């Protein structure tokens, strides 16, 4: 969806925009849904849009009316998402609060061997962690808030060894109606099931019980994507987290980096901080977007483009002396291949760093990837030849 925003009022906290696909005008106000900040868009007639563009006070009065509404009949494109709490503008004459100063970054060594996996990958829950045999969960903070359930951990450990038969146990966890099974456990089971699932598992819409409350068209697209494991994984978890109004920031950070690599976002969307709502819409649009070729059934998926992107980015950053990162690709590449690599986040690459990234990329390139096959820790989920 392409959107133009011809007018933004920072004093009255509203935006006037036009949806290029439909030609409809709208007024957007910021809202909060729990810990999530997003926007509500209210439909405008062409006459209203023209008047509001010429009269900020009239537009601001309409924005205040929208904030006072107790119903959402004028909301655009928000079906299924709970209405948030409108954020009111500051009282008249009150200056906007100053932007808080950014805390200085913690000192960090640039040596690749010291940085390598210095903190668990943010993009996946079940990637390998050097020196530890058990699977990990997102971040150290999340590990305290939601320790990996023993039943899920057993399936994850078996998968690392090549035994992918634990799918049925995960499905049982998802469908168990017992009250003693925590939301964290169901969410972990779903995430791992997405990683291990075969095409036939995704073809059955009853496999993922917690997608039942997703929009029907989104469920249909997710189930029919074949071996586009990355997109399915990110969207499945995104929908579950959004629908469950999950409050933990670390859970959302663990899925957003991967999803940002998978969806095409418009220029306007790139200028805004991503939210669960905006990412869900971008992801849904991308699945029908011809520019996302490796997500489409016409081109079998392969990780090779991601490997080359990582290598080329590191070489370019090293040559220019600019900061670079592998943290948004390393978790997924480690999960697919079973070979952990340098986990670098916003650092100026030393010669050793560059050698570590290029060496890892070369090792990944040397694996016998078969386009269209889905791998977990180097094992083909359909029982085909392993990568190593």
mmCIF file of C-alpha atoms in Angstrom:
data_model
loop_
_atom_site.group_PDB
_atom_site.id
_atom_site.type_symbol
_atom_site.label_atom_id
_atom_site.label_comp_id
_atom_site.label_asym_id
_atom_site.label_seq_id
_atom_site.Cartn_x
_atom_site.Cartn_y
_atom_site.Cartn_z
ATOM 1 C CA UNK A 1 0.000 0.000 0.000
ATOM 2 C CA UNK A 2 1.479 3.356 -1.085
ATOM 3 C CA UNK A 3 0.612 6.300 1.125
ATOM 4 C CA UNK A 4 1.365 10.017 0.782
ATOM 5 C CA UNK A 5 1.286 12.304 3.804
ATOM 6 C CA UNK A 6 1.003 15.881 2.498
ATOM 7 C CA UNK A 7 0.566 17.430 5.953
ATOM 8 C CA UNK A 8 1.802 16.564 9.457
ATOM 9 C CA UNK A 9 0.807 18.602 12.509
ATOM 10 C CA UNK A 10 3.249 18.085 15.369
ATOM 11 C CA UNK A 11 1.386 20.570 17.585
ATOM 12 C CA UNK A 12 -2.026 18.873 17.267
ATOM 13 C CA UNK A 13 -0.657 15.337 16.714
ATOM 14 C CA UNK A 14 -2.349 14.330 13.487
ATOM 15 C CA UNK A 15 -1.402 13.493 9.900
ATOM 16 C CA UNK A 16 -3.352 14.048 6.695
ATOM 17 C CA UNK A 17 -2.690 11.380 4.089
ATOM 18 C CA UNK A 18 -3.843 9.865 0.815
ATOM 19 C CA UNK A 19 -3.895 6.164 -0.054
ATOM 20 C CA UNK A 20 -2.600 6.056 -3.650
ATOM 21 C CA UNK A 21 -4.216 2.684 -4.324
ATOM 22 C CA UNK A 22 -7.747 3.799 -3.463
ATOM 23 C CA UNK A 23 -7.389 7.566 -3.767
ATOM 24 C CA UNK A 24 -9.086 7.948 -0.385
ATOM 25 C CA UNK A 25 -8.004 10.629 2.027
ATOM 26 C CA UNK A 26 -7.602 10.002 5.740
ATOM 27 C CA UNK A 27 -6.647 11.659 8.996
ATOM 28 C CA UNK A 28 -4.367 9.636 11.282
ATOM 29 C CA UNK A 29 -3.931 10.079 15.029
ATOM 30 C CA UNK A 30 -1.371 8.272 17.210
ATOM 31 C CA UNK A 31 -2.694 5.644 19.614
ATOM 32 C CA UNK A 32 -1.266 3.163 22.081
ATOM 33 C CA UNK A 33 -2.199 -0.521 22.233
ATOM 34 C CA UNK A 34 -0.520 -1.751 25.378
ATOM 35 C CA UNK A 35 3.202 -1.323 24.752
ATOM 36 C CA UNK A 36 2.641 -0.784 21.030
ATOM 37 C CA UNK A 37 2.470 2.669 19.453
ATOM 38 C CA UNK A 38 0.609 2.861 16.157
ATOM 39 C CA UNK A 39 -1.937 5.055 14.332
ATOM 40 C CA UNK A 40 -5.662 5.050 13.653
ATOM 41 C CA UNK A 41 -6.687 6.305 10.234
ATOM 42 C CA UNK A 42 -10.114 7.941 9.804
ATOM 43 C CA UNK A 43 -11.772 8.240 6.389
ATOM 44 C CA UNK A 44 -12.149 11.706 4.865
ATOM 45 C CA UNK A 45 -14.296 12.854 1.977
ATOM 46 C CA UNK A 46 -12.466 14.737 -0.809
ATOM 47 C CA UNK A 47 -14.104 17.938 0.415
ATOM 48 C CA UNK A 48 -12.943 17.348 3.989
ATOM 49 C CA UNK A 49 -9.394 16.601 2.864
ATOM 50 C CA UNK A 50 -9.234 19.782 0.767
ATOM 51 C CA UNK A 51 -10.618 21.868 3.646
ATOM 52 C CA UNK A 52 -8.323 20.340 6.255
ATOM 53 C CA UNK A 53 -5.234 20.858 4.089
ATOM 54 C CA UNK A 54 -6.101 24.558 4.004
ATOM 55 C CA UNK A 55 -7.167 24.879 7.657
ATOM 56 C CA UNK A 56 -5.011 23.204 10.316
ATOM 57 C CA UNK A 57 -7.322 24.305 13.134
ATOM 58 C CA UNK A 58 -10.342 22.633 11.509
ATOM 59 C CA UNK A 59 -8.331 19.474 10.974
ATOM 60 C CA UNK A 60 -7.145 19.591 14.577
ATOM 61 C CA UNK A 61 -10.725 19.923 15.814
ATOM 62 C CA UNK A 62 -11.709 16.871 13.753
ATOM 63 C CA UNK A 63 -8.740 14.969 15.204
ATOM 64 C CA UNK A 64 -9.951 15.831 18.711
ATOM 65 C CA UNK A 65 -13.417 14.528 17.797
ATOM 66 C CA UNK A 66 -11.849 11.274 16.618
ATOM 67 C CA UNK A 67 -10.008 10.907 19.909
ATOM 68 C CA UNK A 68 -13.300 11.290 21.760
ATOM 69 C CA UNK A 69 -15.103 8.633 19.722
ATOM 70 C CA UNK A 70 -16.361 5.548 21.512
ATOM 71 C CA UNK A 71 -16.755 3.600 18.258
ATOM 72 C CA UNK A 72 -14.527 3.041 15.242
ATOM 73 C CA UNK A 73 -16.955 3.018 12.312
ATOM 74 C CA UNK A 74 -14.799 5.482 10.384
ATOM 75 C CA UNK A 75 -11.555 3.559 10.889
ATOM 76 C CA UNK A 76 -9.779 2.475 7.711
ATOM 77 C CA UNK A 77 -8.083 -0.896 7.321
ATOM 78 C CA UNK A 78 -8.072 -1.753 11.000
ATOM 79 C CA UNK A 79 -10.543 -4.646 11.004
ATOM 80 C CA UNK A 80 -9.617 -7.217 13.603
ATOM 81 C CA UNK A 81 -7.215 -4.993 15.513
ATOM 82 C CA UNK A 82 -8.318 -3.709 18.904
ATOM 83 C CA UNK A 83 -8.831 0.045 19.061
ATOM 84 C CA UNK A 84 -6.066 1.732 20.993
ATOM 85 C CA UNK A 85 -6.016 4.544 23.517
ATOM 86 C CA UNK A 86 -5.753 7.877 21.647
ATOM 87 C CA UNK A 87 -2.708 9.955 22.495
ATOM 88 C CA UNK A 88 -3.766 13.517 23.241
ATOM 89 C CA UNK A 89 -1.743 16.534 22.116
ATOM 90 C CA UNK A 90 -0.147 18.738 24.781
ATOM 91 C CA UNK A 91 -2.348 21.522 26.195
ATOM 92 C CA UNK A 92 -2.294 24.803 24.322
ATOM 93 C CA UNK A 93 0.759 26.847 25.164
ATOM 94 C CA UNK A 94 2.674 23.868 26.549
ATOM 95 C CA UNK A 95 6.019 23.395 24.784
ATOM 96 C CA UNK A 96 6.776 19.944 23.466
ATOM 97 C CA UNK A 97 9.048 17.967 25.807
ATOM 98 C CA UNK A 98 12.702 17.883 24.774
ATOM 99 C CA UNK A 99 13.952 14.733 23.107
ATOM 100 C CA UNK A 100 15.680 12.580 25.739
ATOM 101 C CA UNK A 101 19.433 12.369 25.397
ATOM 102 C CA UNK A 102 20.673 9.076 24.027
ATOM 103 C CA UNK A 103 22.732 7.117 26.497
ATOM 104 C CA UNK A 104 26.345 6.595 25.419
ATOM 105 C CA UNK A 105 26.980 3.225 23.838
ATOM 106 C CA UNK A 106 28.679 0.671 26.007
ATOM 107 C CA UNK A 107 32.313 0.063 25.076
ATOM 108 C CA UNK A 108 32.696 -2.967 22.839
ATOM 109 C CA UNK A 109 35.764 -4.658 21.468
ATOM 110 C CA UNK A 110 35.930 -5.052 17.715
ATOM 111 C CA UNK A 111 37.791 -8.371 17.776
ATOM 112 C CA UNK A 112 35.685 -10.912 15.904
ATOM 113 C CA UNK A 113 36.505 -13.785 18.251
ATOM 114 C CA UNK A 114 35.313 -11.742 21.258
ATOM 115 C CA UNK A 115 32.129 -10.490 19.607
ATOM 116 C CA UNK A 116 31.198 -13.820 18.043
ATOM 117 C CA UNK A 117 27.826 -14.725 19.534
ATOM 118 C CA UNK A 118 28.539 -12.444 22.486
ATOM 119 C CA UNK A 119 24.795 -12.255 22.965
ATOM 120 C CA UNK A 120 22.159 -14.695 21.726
ATOM 121 C CA UNK A 121 20.885 -14.045 18.194
ATOM 122 C CA UNK A 122 17.875 -11.734 18.137
ATOM 123 C CA UNK A 123 16.292 -13.141 15.015
ATOM 124 C CA UNK A 124 15.509 -16.688 16.086
ATOM 125 C CA UNK A 125 14.695 -18.639 19.205
ATOM 126 C CA UNK A 126 16.327 -21.898 18.315
ATOM 127 C CA UNK A 127 19.704 -21.091 16.762
ATOM 128 C CA UNK A 128 22.952 -22.672 17.969
ATOM 129 C CA UNK A 129 24.824 -20.928 20.741
ATOM 130 C CA UNK A 130 28.607 -21.597 20.738
ATOM 131 C CA UNK A 131 29.715 -23.618 23.717
ATOM 132 C CA UNK A 132 26.185 -24.547 24.770
ATOM 133 C CA UNK A 133 24.439 -27.735 23.668
ATOM 134 C CA UNK A 134 20.915 -26.662 24.542
ATOM 135 C CA UNK A 135 18.808 -24.383 22.341
ATOM 136 C CA UNK A 136 18.384 -20.787 23.389
ATOM 137 C CA UNK A 137 15.495 -18.353 23.535
ATOM 138 C CA UNK A 138 15.775 -14.890 21.928
ATOM 139 C CA UNK A 139 17.591 -12.767 24.528
ATOM 140 C CA UNK A 140 18.935 -13.081 28.077
ATOM 141 C CA UNK A 141 15.983 -10.979 29.295
ATOM 142 C CA UNK A 142 13.467 -13.255 27.623
ATOM 143 C CA UNK A 143 15.261 -16.276 29.017
ATOM 144 C CA UNK A 144 14.376 -15.017 32.491
ATOM 145 C CA UNK A 145 10.814 -14.035 31.595
ATOM 146 C CA UNK A 146 9.962 -17.141 29.600
ATOM 147 C CA UNK A 147 12.366 -20.053 30.139
ATOM 148 C CA UNK A 148 12.173 -22.678 27.424
ATOM 149 C CA UNK A 149 9.595 -25.309 28.367
ATOM 150 C CA UNK A 150 11.156 -28.738 28.895
ATOM 151 C CA UNK A 151 8.880 -30.354 26.290
ATOM 152 C CA UNK A 152 9.812 -27.769 23.673
ATOM 153 C CA UNK A 153 13.491 -27.963 24.626
ATOM 154 C CA UNK A 154 13.492 -31.737 24.120
ATOM 155 C CA UNK A 155 12.110 -31.403 20.590
ATOM 156 C CA UNK A 156 14.598 -28.619 19.783
ATOM 157 C CA UNK A 157 17.556 -30.648 21.041
ATOM 158 C CA UNK A 158 16.450 -33.673 19.004
ATOM 159 C CA UNK A 159 16.107 -31.485 15.904
ATOM 160 C CA UNK A 160 19.696 -30.329 16.235
ATOM 161 C CA UNK A 161 20.724 -33.978 16.085
ATOM 162 C CA UNK A 162 18.616 -34.587 12.978
ATOM 163 C CA UNK A 163 15.507 -36.093 14.589
ATOM 164 C CA UNK A 164 12.591 -33.982 13.346
ATOM 165 C CA UNK A 165 9.851 -36.329 14.516
ATOM 166 C CA UNK A 166 8.821 -34.069 17.391
ATOM 167 C CA UNK A 167 6.357 -32.124 15.264
ATOM 168 C CA UNK A 168 3.435 -34.182 16.586
ATOM 169 C CA UNK A 169 4.357 -33.374 20.178
ATOM 170 C CA UNK A 170 4.386 -29.671 19.336
ATOM 171 C CA UNK A 171 0.991 -29.907 17.627
ATOM 172 C CA UNK A 172 -0.357 -31.616 20.748
ATOM 173 C CA UNK A 173 0.901 -28.718 22.868
ATOM 174 C CA UNK A 174 -0.770 -26.195 20.590
ATOM 175 C CA UNK A 175 -4.110 -27.987 20.633
ATOM 176 C CA UNK A 176 -4.129 -28.969 24.307
ATOM 177 C CA UNK A 177 -6.949 -27.019 25.948
ATOM 178 C CA UNK A 178 -5.580 -27.456 29.475
ATOM 179 C CA UNK A 179 -5.384 -24.262 31.473
ATOM 180 C CA UNK A 180 -2.041 -25.284 32.964
ATOM 181 C CA UNK A 181 -0.232 -24.813 29.626
ATOM 182 C CA UNK A 182 1.104 -21.266 29.654
ATOM 183 C CA UNK A 183 0.904 -18.827 26.773
ATOM 184 C CA UNK A 184 4.714 -18.763 26.715
ATOM 185 C CA UNK A 185 4.773 -22.525 26.177
ATOM 186 C CA UNK A 186 2.240 -22.398 23.354
ATOM 187 C CA UNK A 187 4.133 -19.556 21.702
ATOM 188 C CA UNK A 188 7.426 -21.450 21.947
ATOM 189 C CA UNK A 189 5.807 -24.597 20.557
ATOM 190 C CA UNK A 190 4.332 -22.706 17.635
ATOM 191 C CA UNK A 191 7.642 -21.003 16.836
ATOM 192 C CA UNK A 192 9.538 -24.286 16.794
ATOM 193 C CA UNK A 193 6.782 -26.025 14.851
ATOM 194 C CA UNK A 194 7.051 -23.317 12.181
ATOM 195 C CA UNK A 195 10.773 -24.043 11.937
ATOM 196 C CA UNK A 196 10.293 -27.814 11.620
ATOM 197 C CA UNK A 197 7.062 -27.893 9.598
ATOM 198 C CA UNK A 198 6.867 -29.482 6.156
ATOM 199 C CA UNK A 199 4.731 -28.203 3.302
ATOM 200 C CA UNK A 200 2.022 -30.713 4.172
ATOM 201 C CA UNK A 201 1.893 -29.339 7.717
ATOM 202 C CA UNK A 202 1.322 -25.815 6.438
ATOM 203 C CA UNK A 203 -1.223 -27.030 3.886
ATOM 204 C CA UNK A 204 -3.461 -28.112 6.768
ATOM 205 C CA UNK A 205 -4.902 -24.890 8.251
ATOM 206 C CA UNK A 206 -5.703 -26.681 11.512
ATOM 207 C CA UNK A 207 -2.032 -27.332 12.310
ATOM 208 C CA UNK A 208 -1.515 -23.887 13.803
ATOM 209 C CA UNK A 209 -4.359 -23.442 16.227
ATOM 210 C CA UNK A 210 -3.340 -19.913 17.131
ATOM 211 C CA UNK A 211 -3.755 -18.675 13.588
ATOM 212 C CA UNK A 212 -7.502 -19.279 13.831
ATOM 213 C CA UNK A 213 -8.166 -15.656 14.756
ATOM 214 C CA UNK A 214 -6.091 -14.242 11.892
ATOM 215 C CA UNK A 215 -7.793 -12.719 8.836
ATOM 216 C CA UNK A 216 -8.910 -15.496 6.498
ATOM 217 C CA UNK A 217 -6.977 -14.117 3.527
ATOM 218 C CA UNK A 218 -3.761 -13.937 5.556
ATOM 219 C CA UNK A 219 -4.186 -17.514 6.758
ATOM 220 C CA UNK A 220 -4.789 -18.638 3.170
ATOM 221 C CA UNK A 221 -1.650 -16.895 1.917
ATOM 222 C CA UNK A 222 0.506 -18.238 4.734
ATOM 223 C CA UNK A 223 -0.711 -21.808 4.217
ATOM 224 C CA UNK A 224 -0.145 -21.706 0.456
ATOM 225 C CA UNK A 225 3.419 -20.429 0.292
ATOM 226 C CA UNK A 226 5.196 -23.739 -0.161
ATOM 227 C CA UNK A 227 8.727 -23.668 1.199
ATOM 228 C CA UNK A 228 8.912 -19.974 2.059
ATOM 229 C CA UNK A 229 9.837 -20.853 5.609
ATOM 230 C CA UNK A 230 11.213 -17.439 6.523
ATOM 231 C CA UNK A 231 8.053 -15.546 5.624
ATOM 232 C CA UNK A 232 5.753 -18.089 7.214
ATOM 233 C CA UNK A 233 7.761 -18.122 10.406
ATOM 234 C CA UNK A 234 7.861 -14.364 10.801
ATOM 235 C CA UNK A 235 4.203 -13.839 9.952
ATOM 236 C CA UNK A 236 2.931 -16.743 12.041
ATOM 237 C CA UNK A 237 4.679 -15.452 15.123
ATOM 238 C CA UNK A 238 3.788 -11.853 14.312
ATOM 239 C CA UNK A 239 0.086 -12.668 14.063
ATOM 240 C CA UNK A 240 0.138 -14.642 17.298
ATOM 241 C CA UNK A 241 1.977 -11.934 19.212
ATOM 242 C CA UNK A 242 -0.255 -9.182 17.842
ATOM 243 C CA UNK A 243 -3.495 -11.058 18.437
ATOM 244 C CA UNK A 244 -2.488 -12.054 21.939
ATOM 245 C CA UNK A 245 -1.523 -8.435 22.758
ATOM 246 C CA UNK A 246 1.801 -9.745 24.056
ATOM 247 C CA UNK A 247 3.363 -7.119 26.282
ATOM 248 C CA UNK A 248 7.037 -8.118 26.299
ATOM 249 C CA UNK A 249 9.265 -5.917 24.168
ATOM 250 C CA UNK A 250 11.936 -8.586 23.774
ATOM 251 C CA UNK A 251 9.526 -10.973 22.060
ATOM 252 C CA UNK A 252 8.769 -8.348 19.451
ATOM 253 C CA UNK A 253 12.427 -7.514 18.976
ATOM 254 C CA UNK A 254 13.103 -11.177 18.323
ATOM 255 C CA UNK A 255 10.809 -11.261 15.284
ATOM 256 C CA UNK A 256 11.019 -7.770 13.822
ATOM 257 C CA UNK A 257 14.620 -7.993 12.509
ATOM 258 C CA UNK A 258 13.839 -11.152 10.551
ATOM 259 C CA UNK A 259 10.571 -9.758 9.236
ATOM 260 C CA UNK A 260 12.174 -6.521 8.082
ATOM 261 C CA UNK A 261 14.464 -8.596 5.876
ATOM 262 C CA UNK A 262 11.502 -10.364 4.293
ATOM 263 C CA UNK A 263 8.978 -7.667 3.471
ATOM 264 C CA UNK A 264 9.006 -4.829 0.975
ATOM 265 C CA UNK A 265 8.198 -1.578 2.744
ATOM 266 C CA UNK A 266 7.204 1.644 1.025
ATOM 267 C CA UNK A 267 9.318 4.786 1.369
ATOM 268 C CA UNK A 268 6.778 6.216 3.800
ATOM 269 C CA UNK A 269 6.857 3.058 5.912
ATOM 270 C CA UNK A 270 10.648 3.128 6.038
ATOM 271 C CA UNK A 271 10.526 6.605 7.559
ATOM 272 C CA UNK A 272 8.323 5.379 10.414
ATOM 273 C CA UNK A 273 9.258 3.149 13.328
ATOM 274 C CA UNK A 274 7.908 -0.342 12.510
ATOM 275 C CA UNK A 275 4.990 -1.567 14.592
ATOM 276 C CA UNK A 276 3.283 -4.931 14.716
ATOM 277 C CA UNK A 277 0.355 -3.550 12.737
ATOM 278 C CA UNK A 278 2.442 -1.924 10.006
ATOM 279 C CA UNK A 279 4.684 -4.975 9.658
ATOM 280 C CA UNK A 280 1.717 -7.321 9.380
ATOM 281 C CA UNK A 281 0.297 -5.198 6.582
ATOM 282 C CA UNK A 282 3.666 -4.909 4.831
ATOM 283 C CA UNK A 283 4.187 -8.651 5.091
ATOM 284 C CA UNK A 284 0.741 -9.406 3.735
ATOM 285 C CA UNK A 285 1.325 -7.058 0.802
ATOM 286 C CA UNK A 286 4.774 -8.495 0.090
ATOM 287 C CA UNK A 287 3.430 -11.999 -0.323
ATOM 288 C CA UNK A 288 1.527 -10.731 -3.351
ATOM 289 C CA UNK A 289 4.331 -8.433 -4.561
ATOM 290 C CA UNK A 290 6.313 -9.564 -7.606
ATOM 291 C CA UNK A 291 9.415 -7.711 -6.426
ATOM 292 C CA UNK A 292 9.846 -10.196 -3.574
ATOM 293 C CA UNK A 293 10.909 -12.886 -6.032
ATOM 294 C CA UNK A 294 12.446 -15.319 -3.586
ATOM 295 C CA UNK A 295 9.191 -15.409 -1.634
ATOM 296 C CA UNK A 296 7.133 -16.351 -4.670
ATOM 297 C CA UNK A 297 6.370 -19.840 -5.915
ATOM 298 C CA UNK A 298 7.940 -18.984 -9.265
ATOM 299 C CA UNK A 299 11.450 -19.015 -7.804
ATOM 300 C CA UNK A 300 12.493 -21.765 -5.373
ATOM 301 C CA UNK A 301 13.907 -20.273 -2.218
ATOM 302 C CA UNK A 302 17.630 -20.443 -1.544
ATOM 303 C CA UNK A 303 19.725 -18.762 1.166
ATOM 304 C CA UNK A 304 22.502 -17.960 -1.305
ATOM 305 C CA UNK A 305 21.273 -14.390 -2.001
ATOM 306 C CA UNK A 306 21.267 -13.691 1.749
ATOM 307 C CA UNK A 307 24.794 -15.098 2.065
ATOM 308 C CA UNK A 308 26.059 -12.938 -0.791
ATOM 309 C CA UNK A 309 24.303 -9.878 0.640
ATOM 310 C CA UNK A 310 26.068 -10.392 3.956
ATOM 311 C CA UNK A 311 29.484 -10.897 2.333
ATOM 312 C CA UNK A 312 29.169 -7.902 0.007
ATOM 313 C CA UNK A 313 27.908 -5.661 2.802
ATOM 314 C CA UNK A 314 30.836 -6.566 5.053
ATOM 315 C CA UNK A 315 33.403 -5.965 2.301
ATOM 316 C CA UNK A 316 31.884 -2.590 1.420
ATOM 317 C CA UNK A 317 31.651 -1.486 5.068
ATOM 318 C CA UNK A 318 35.246 -2.530 5.775
ATOM 319 C CA UNK A 319 36.527 -0.622 2.739
ATOM 320 C CA UNK A 320 34.699 2.568 3.721
ATOM 321 C CA UNK A 321 35.318 2.313 7.458
ATOM 322 C CA UNK A 322 31.598 2.488 8.196
ATOM 323 C CA UNK A 323 29.751 0.453 10.772
ATOM 324 C CA UNK A 324 28.409 -2.940 9.815
ATOM 325 C CA UNK A 325 26.342 -5.736 11.308
ATOM 326 C CA UNK A 326 25.511 -9.386 10.722
ATOM 327 C CA UNK A 327 23.028 -9.721 13.573
ATOM 328 C CA UNK A 328 19.981 -9.566 11.283
ATOM 329 C CA UNK A 329 21.199 -12.443 9.069
ATOM 330 C CA UNK A 330 23.452 -14.510 11.318
ATOM 331 C CA UNK A 331 20.670 -16.088 13.437
ATOM 332 C CA UNK A 332 18.698 -17.408 10.468
ATOM 333 C CA UNK A 333 21.773 -18.549 8.529
ATOM 334 C CA UNK A 334 23.015 -20.335 11.654
ATOM 335 C CA UNK A 335 19.631 -21.983 12.159
ATOM 336 C CA UNK A 336 19.355 -23.203 8.565
ATOM 337 C CA UNK A 337 22.934 -24.421 8.241
ATOM 338 C CA UNK A 338 23.782 -25.494 11.778
ATOM 339 C CA UNK A 339 27.048 -23.524 11.493
ATOM 340 C CA UNK A 340 27.227 -20.562 13.904
ATOM 341 C CA UNK A 341 28.887 -17.435 12.569
ATOM 342 C CA UNK A 342 30.086 -14.010 13.723
ATOM 343 C CA UNK A 343 27.404 -12.084 15.571
ATOM 344 C CA UNK A 344 28.400 -8.473 14.887
ATOM 345 C CA UNK A 345 26.171 -5.544 15.734
ATOM 346 C CA UNK A 346 26.945 -1.993 14.568
ATOM 347 C CA UNK A 347 30.732 -2.196 14.721
ATOM 348 C CA UNK A 348 33.558 -0.903 12.557
ATOM 349 C CA UNK A 349 34.951 -4.082 11.054
ATOM 350 C CA UNK A 350 38.590 -4.896 11.697
ATOM 351 C CA UNK A 351 40.562 -7.096 9.335
ATOM 352 C CA UNK A 352 39.826 -10.044 11.624
ATOM 353 C CA UNK A 353 36.112 -9.244 11.606
ATOM 354 C CA UNK A 354 36.035 -9.130 7.811
ATOM 355 C CA UNK A 355 37.959 -12.387 7.589
ATOM 356 C CA UNK A 356 35.491 -14.025 9.978
ATOM 357 C CA UNK A 357 32.450 -12.868 7.982
ATOM 358 C CA UNK A 358 33.930 -13.782 4.593
ATOM 359 C CA UNK A 359 35.174 -17.125 5.909
ATOM 360 C CA UNK A 360 31.737 -17.957 7.270
ATOM 361 C CA UNK A 361 30.074 -16.900 4.019
ATOM 362 C CA UNK A 362 32.492 -19.123 2.079
ATOM 363 C CA UNK A 363 31.704 -22.055 4.388
ATOM 364 C CA UNK A 364 27.972 -21.522 3.878
ATOM 365 C CA UNK A 365 28.401 -21.225 0.113
ATOM 366 C CA UNK A 366 30.267 -24.528 0.069
ATOM 367 C CA UNK A 367 27.240 -26.370 1.467
ATOM 368 C CA UNK A 368 25.174 -28.271 -1.120
ATOM 369 C CA UNK A 369 22.043 -26.118 -0.817
ATOM 370 C CA UNK A 370 19.200 -27.344 -3.003
ATOM 371 C CA UNK A 371 16.871 -24.533 -4.046
ATOM 372 C CA UNK A 372 13.356 -25.072 -2.776
ATOM 373 C CA UNK A 373 14.399 -27.343 0.108
ATOM 374 C CA UNK A 374 13.971 -26.315 3.727
ATOM 375 C CA UNK A 375 16.785 -27.006 6.190
ATOM 376 C CA UNK A 376 17.039 -26.902 9.981
ATOM 377 C CA UNK A 377 20.524 -27.233 11.489
ATOM 378 C CA UNK A 378 21.599 -28.612 8.113
ATOM 379 C CA UNK A 379 18.894 -31.300 7.994
ATOM 380 C CA UNK A 380 16.223 -31.449 5.283
ATOM 381 C CA UNK A 381 12.817 -31.317 6.989
ATOM 382 C CA UNK A 382 11.384 -33.669 4.349
ATOM 383 C CA UNK A 383 14.030 -36.318 4.980
ATOM 384 C CA UNK A 384 16.275 -35.510 2.016
ATOM 385 C CA UNK A 385 20.092 -35.376 2.098
ATOM 386 C CA UNK A 386 21.605 -33.224 4.826
ATOM 387 C CA UNK A 387 23.931 -30.331 4.092
ATOM 388 C CA UNK A 388 26.811 -31.850 6.027
#
